[in-house]
PDB file of C-alpha atoms in Angstrom:
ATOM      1  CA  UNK A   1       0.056  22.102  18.297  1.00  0.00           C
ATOM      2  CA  UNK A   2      -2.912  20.180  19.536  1.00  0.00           C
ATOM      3  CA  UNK A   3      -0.941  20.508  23.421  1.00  0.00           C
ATOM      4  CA  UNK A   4      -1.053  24.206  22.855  1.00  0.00           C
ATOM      5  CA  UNK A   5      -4.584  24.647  21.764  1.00  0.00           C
ATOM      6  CA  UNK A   6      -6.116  22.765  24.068  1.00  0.00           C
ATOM      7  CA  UNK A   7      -4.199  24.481  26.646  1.00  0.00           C
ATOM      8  CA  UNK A   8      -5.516  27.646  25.216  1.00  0.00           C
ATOM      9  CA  UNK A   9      -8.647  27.100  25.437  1.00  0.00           C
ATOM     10  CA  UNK A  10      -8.586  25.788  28.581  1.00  0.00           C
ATOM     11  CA  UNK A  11      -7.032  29.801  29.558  1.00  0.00           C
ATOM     12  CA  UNK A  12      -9.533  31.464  28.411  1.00  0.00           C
ATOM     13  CA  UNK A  13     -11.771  33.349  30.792  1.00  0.00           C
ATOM     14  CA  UNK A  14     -15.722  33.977  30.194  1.00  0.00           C
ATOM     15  CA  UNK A  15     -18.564  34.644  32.683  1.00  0.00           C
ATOM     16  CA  UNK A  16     -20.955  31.548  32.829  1.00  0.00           C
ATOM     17  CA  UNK A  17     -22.948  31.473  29.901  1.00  0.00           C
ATOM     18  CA  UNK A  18     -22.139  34.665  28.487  1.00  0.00           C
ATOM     19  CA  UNK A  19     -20.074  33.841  25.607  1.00  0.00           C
ATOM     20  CA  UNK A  20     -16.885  35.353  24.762  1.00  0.00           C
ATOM     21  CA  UNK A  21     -18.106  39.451  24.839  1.00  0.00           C
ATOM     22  CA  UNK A  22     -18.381  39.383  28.465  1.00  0.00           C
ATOM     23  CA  UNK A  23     -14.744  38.173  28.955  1.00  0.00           C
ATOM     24  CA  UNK A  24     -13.435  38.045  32.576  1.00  0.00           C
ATOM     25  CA  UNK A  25      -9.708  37.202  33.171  1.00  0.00           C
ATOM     26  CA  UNK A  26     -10.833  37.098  37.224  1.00  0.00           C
ATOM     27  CA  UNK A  27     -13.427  33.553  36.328  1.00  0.00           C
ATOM     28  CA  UNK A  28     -10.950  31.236  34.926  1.00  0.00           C
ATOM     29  CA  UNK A  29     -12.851  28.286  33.457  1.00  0.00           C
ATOM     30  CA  UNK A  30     -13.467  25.924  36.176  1.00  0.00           C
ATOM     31  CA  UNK A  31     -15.204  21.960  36.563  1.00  0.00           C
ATOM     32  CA  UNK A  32     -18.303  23.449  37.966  1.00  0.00           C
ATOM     33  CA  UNK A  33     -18.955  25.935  35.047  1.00  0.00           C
ATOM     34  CA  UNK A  34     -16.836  24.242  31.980  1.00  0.00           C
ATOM     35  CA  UNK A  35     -20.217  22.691  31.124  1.00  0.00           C
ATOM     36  CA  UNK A  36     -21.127  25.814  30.237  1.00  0.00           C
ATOM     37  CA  UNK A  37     -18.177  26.835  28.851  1.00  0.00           C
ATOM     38  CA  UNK A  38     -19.103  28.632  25.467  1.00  0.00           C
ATOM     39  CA  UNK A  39     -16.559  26.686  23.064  1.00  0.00           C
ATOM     40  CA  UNK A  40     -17.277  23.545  25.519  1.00  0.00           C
ATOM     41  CA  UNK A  41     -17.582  21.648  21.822  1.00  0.00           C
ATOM     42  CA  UNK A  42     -14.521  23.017  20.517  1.00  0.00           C
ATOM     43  CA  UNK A  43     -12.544  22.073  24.035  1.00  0.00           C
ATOM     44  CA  UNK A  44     -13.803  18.782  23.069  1.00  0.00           C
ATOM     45  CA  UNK A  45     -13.073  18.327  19.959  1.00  0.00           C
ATOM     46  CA  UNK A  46      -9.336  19.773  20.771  1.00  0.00           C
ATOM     47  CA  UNK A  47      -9.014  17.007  23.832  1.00  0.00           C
ATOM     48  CA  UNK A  48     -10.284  14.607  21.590  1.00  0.00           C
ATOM     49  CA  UNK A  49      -7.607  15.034  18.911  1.00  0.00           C
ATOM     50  CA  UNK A  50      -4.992  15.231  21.044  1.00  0.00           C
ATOM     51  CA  UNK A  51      -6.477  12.010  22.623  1.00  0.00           C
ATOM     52  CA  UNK A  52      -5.831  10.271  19.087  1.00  0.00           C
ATOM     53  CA  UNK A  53      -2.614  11.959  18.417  1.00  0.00           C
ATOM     54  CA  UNK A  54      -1.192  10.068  21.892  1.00  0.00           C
ATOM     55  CA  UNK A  55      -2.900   7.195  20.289  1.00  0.00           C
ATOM     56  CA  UNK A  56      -1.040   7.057  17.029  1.00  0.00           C
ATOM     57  CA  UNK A  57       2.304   8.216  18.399  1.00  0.00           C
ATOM     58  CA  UNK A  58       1.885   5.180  21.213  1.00  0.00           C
ATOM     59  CA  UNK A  59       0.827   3.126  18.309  1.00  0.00           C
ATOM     60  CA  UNK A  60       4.163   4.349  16.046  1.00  0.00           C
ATOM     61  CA  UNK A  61       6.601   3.746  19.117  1.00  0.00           C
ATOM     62  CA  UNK A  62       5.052   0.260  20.095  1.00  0.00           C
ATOM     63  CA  UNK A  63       5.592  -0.506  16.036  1.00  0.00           C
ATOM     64  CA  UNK A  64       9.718   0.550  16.858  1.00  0.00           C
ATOM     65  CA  UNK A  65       9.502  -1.580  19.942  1.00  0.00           C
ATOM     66  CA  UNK A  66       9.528   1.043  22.579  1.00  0.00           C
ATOM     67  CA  UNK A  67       6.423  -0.617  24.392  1.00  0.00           C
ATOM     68  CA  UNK A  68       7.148   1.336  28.220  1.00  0.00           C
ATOM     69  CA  UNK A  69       7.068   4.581  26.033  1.00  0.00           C
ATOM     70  CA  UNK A  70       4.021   3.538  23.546  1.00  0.00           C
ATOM     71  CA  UNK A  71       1.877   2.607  26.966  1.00  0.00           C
ATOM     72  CA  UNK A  72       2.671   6.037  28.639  1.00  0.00           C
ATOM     73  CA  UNK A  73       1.125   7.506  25.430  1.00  0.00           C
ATOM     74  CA  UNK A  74      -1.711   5.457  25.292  1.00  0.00           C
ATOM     75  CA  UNK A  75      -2.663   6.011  28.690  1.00  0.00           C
ATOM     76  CA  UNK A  76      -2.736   9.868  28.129  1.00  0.00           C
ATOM     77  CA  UNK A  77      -5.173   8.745  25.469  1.00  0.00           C
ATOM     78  CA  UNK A  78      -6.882   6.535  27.690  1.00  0.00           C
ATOM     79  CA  UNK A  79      -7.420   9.020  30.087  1.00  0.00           C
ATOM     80  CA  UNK A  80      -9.022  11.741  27.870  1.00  0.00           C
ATOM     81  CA  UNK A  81     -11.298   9.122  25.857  1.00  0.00           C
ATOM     82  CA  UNK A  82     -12.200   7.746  29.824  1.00  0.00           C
ATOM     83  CA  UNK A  83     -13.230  11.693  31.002  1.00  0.00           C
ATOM     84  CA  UNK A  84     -14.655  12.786  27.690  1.00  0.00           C
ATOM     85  CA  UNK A  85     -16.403   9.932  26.265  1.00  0.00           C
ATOM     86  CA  UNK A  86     -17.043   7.516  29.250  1.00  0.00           C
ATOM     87  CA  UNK A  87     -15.735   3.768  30.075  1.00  0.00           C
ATOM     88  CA  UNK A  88     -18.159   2.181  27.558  1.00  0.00           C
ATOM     89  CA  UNK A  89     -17.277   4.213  24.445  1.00  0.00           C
ATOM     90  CA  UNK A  90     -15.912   2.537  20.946  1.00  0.00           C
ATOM     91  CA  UNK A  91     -12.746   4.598  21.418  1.00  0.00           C
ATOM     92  CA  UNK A  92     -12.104   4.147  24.821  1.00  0.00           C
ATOM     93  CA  UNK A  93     -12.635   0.426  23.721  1.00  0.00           C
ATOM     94  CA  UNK A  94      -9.503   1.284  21.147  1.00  0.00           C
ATOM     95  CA  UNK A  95      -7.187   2.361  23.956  1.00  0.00           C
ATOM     96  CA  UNK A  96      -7.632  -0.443  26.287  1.00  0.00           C
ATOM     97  CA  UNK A  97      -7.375  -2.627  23.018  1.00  0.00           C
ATOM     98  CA  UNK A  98      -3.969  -1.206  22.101  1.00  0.00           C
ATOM     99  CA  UNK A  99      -2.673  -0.642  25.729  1.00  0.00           C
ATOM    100  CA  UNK A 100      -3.218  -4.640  26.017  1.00  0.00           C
ATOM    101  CA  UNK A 101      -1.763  -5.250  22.686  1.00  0.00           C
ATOM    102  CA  UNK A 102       1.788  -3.214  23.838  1.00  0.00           C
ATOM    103  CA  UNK A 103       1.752  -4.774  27.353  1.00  0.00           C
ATOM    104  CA  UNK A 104       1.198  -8.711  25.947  1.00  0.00           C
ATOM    105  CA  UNK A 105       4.234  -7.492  23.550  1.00  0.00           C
ATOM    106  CA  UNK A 106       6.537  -5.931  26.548  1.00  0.00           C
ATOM    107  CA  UNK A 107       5.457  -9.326  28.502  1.00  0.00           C
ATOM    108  CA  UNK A 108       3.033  -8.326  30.867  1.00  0.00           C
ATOM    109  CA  UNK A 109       0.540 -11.431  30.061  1.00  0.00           C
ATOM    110  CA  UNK A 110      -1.692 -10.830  33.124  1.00  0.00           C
ATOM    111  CA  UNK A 111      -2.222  -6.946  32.710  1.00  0.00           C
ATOM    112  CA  UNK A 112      -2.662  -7.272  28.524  1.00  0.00           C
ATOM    113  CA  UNK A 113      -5.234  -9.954  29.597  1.00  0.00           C
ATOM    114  CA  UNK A 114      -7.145  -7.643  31.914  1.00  0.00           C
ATOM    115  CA  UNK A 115      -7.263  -4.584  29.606  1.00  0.00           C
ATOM    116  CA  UNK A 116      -7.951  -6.882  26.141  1.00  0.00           C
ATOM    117  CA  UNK A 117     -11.067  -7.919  28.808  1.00  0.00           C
ATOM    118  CA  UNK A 118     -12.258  -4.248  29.720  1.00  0.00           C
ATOM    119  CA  UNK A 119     -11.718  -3.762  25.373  1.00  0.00           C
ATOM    120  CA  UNK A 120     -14.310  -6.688  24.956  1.00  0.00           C
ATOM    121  CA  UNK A 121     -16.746  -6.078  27.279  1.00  0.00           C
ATOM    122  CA  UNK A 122     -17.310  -2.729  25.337  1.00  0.00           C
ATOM    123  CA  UNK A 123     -17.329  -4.408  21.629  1.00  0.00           C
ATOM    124  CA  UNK A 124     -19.471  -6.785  23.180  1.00  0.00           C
ATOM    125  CA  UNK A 125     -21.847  -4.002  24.381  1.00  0.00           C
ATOM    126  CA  UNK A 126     -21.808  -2.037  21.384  1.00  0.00           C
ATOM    127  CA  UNK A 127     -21.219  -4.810  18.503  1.00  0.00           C
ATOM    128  CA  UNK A 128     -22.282  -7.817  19.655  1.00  0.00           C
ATOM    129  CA  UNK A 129     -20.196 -11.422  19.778  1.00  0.00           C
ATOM    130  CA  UNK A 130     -20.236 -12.047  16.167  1.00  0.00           C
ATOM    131  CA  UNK A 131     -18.663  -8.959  14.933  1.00  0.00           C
ATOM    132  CA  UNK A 132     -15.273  -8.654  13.403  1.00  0.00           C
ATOM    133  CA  UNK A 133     -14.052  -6.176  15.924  1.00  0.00           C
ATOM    134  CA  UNK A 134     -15.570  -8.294  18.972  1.00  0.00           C
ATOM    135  CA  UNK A 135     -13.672 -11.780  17.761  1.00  0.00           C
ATOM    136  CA  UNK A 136     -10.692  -9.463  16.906  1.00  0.00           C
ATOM    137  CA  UNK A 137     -10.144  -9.199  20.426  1.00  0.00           C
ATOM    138  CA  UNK A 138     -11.277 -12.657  21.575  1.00  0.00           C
ATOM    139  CA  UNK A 139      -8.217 -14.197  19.567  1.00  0.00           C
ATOM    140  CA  UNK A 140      -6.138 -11.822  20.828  1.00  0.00           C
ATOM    141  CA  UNK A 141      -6.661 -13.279  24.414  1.00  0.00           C
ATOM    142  CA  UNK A 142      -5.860 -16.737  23.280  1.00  0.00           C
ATOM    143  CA  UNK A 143      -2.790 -15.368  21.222  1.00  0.00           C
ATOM    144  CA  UNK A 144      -2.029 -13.709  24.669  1.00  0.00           C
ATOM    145  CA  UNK A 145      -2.808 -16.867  26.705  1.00  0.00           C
ATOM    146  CA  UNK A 146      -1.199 -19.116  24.657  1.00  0.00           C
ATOM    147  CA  UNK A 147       2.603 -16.784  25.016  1.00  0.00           C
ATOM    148  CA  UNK A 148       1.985 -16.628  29.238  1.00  0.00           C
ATOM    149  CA  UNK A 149       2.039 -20.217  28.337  1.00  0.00           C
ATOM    150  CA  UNK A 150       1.008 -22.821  31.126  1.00  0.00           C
ATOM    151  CA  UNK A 151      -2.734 -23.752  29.208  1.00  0.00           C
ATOM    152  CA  UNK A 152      -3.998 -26.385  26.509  1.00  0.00           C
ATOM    153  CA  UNK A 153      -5.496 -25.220  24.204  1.00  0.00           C
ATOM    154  CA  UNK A 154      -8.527 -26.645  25.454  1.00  0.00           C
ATOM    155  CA  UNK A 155      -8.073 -24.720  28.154  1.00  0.00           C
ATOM    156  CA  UNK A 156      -7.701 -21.406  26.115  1.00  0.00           C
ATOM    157  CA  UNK A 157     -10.403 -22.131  24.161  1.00  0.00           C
ATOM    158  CA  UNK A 158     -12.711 -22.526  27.277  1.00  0.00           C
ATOM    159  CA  UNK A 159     -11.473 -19.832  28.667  1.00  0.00           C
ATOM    160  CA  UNK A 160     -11.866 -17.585  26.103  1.00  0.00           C
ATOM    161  CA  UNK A 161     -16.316 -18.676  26.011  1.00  0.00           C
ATOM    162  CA  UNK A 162     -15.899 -17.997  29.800  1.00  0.00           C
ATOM    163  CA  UNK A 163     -14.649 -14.597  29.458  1.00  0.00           C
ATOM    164  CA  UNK A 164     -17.445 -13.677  26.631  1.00  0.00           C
ATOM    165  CA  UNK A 165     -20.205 -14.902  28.421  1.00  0.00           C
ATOM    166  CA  UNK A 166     -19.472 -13.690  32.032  1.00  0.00           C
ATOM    167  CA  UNK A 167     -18.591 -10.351  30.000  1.00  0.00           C
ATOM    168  CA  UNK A 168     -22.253 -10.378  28.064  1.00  0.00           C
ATOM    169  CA  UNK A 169     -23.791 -11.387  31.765  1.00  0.00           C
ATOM    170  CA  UNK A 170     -22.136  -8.232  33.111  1.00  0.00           C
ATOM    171  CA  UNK A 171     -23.082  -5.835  30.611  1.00  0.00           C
ATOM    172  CA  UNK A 172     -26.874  -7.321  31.090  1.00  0.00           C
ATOM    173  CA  UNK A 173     -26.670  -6.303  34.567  1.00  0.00           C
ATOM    174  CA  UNK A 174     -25.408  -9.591  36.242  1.00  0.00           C
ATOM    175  CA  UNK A 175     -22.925  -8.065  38.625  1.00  0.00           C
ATOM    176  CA  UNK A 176     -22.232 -11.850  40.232  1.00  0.00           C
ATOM    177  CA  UNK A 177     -21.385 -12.889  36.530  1.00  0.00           C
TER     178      UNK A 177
END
């Protein structure tokens, strides 16, 4: 249902700025004038929903053990949160969370490593390195690290206070972090 309202929206036809009484079925709604767009909010709102329906269906197959199937959802998720909201957004932050979370449990060690990274560098931004949600995802990369296998624990561990503060460095400004 979500699919087919969004899509609906996204067929409806007004002149720039003139709100739905001056429909024209010849100006479909394009990138240069959806800013304009008079249910712009709605559209948003729409995309958004469907962005957390792909979310909790990816989450519900990944659950059953379908991980190939639960990333392909989560990346449709990804993708709106990424257009709509930006890379450095709390949900965004969610979908790279749970996209690393499904690939660490299909196996892929180095890509759930790289996306749990991109998921911390925005808790770190917007919480901070002693919140719950920000340490939630730090032991998730040694959990991660320690199934790839190949490290100490020491070496985990000083990995991990690499990661956080080259992460913090970066979203300071340091781009040679």
């Amino acid at each position: 249902h979500l699919t087919k309202a969004s899509s609906i929206y996204e067929q409806q036809s007004y002149v720039q700025n003139n709100g739905p009484a001056a429909s024209d079925p010849s100006k479909p709604v394009t990138k240069t004038n959806a800013f304009n767009h008079p249910f712009k909010k709605e559209i948003t709102d729409c995309k958004l929903n469907l962005a957390r329906t792909h979310h909790s269906f990816g989450v519900s197959l990944q659950r059953n053990g379908d991980y190939d199937k639960s990333i392909i959802e989560h990346r449709k998720a990804l993708a709106i949160r990424e257009h709509l909201l930006g890379k450095s957004h709390l949900e965004t932050a969610r979908s790279y969370y749970v996209i690393g979370c499904a690939l660490s449990d299909r196996g892929d060690f180095d890509e759930a490593l790289a996306e749990l990274r991109r998921a911390l560098r925005i808790r770190l931004l917007i919480f901070g390195r002693v919140h719950m949600d920000t340490k939630e995802v730090v032991n998730n990369l040694g959990v991660v690290l320690t199934a790839r296998g190949g490290m100490t624990q020491e070496e985990i561990n000083k990995y991990m206070v690499t990661v956080v503060r080259a992460l913090e460095l970066e979203n300071e400004g340091d781009r040679f972090c």
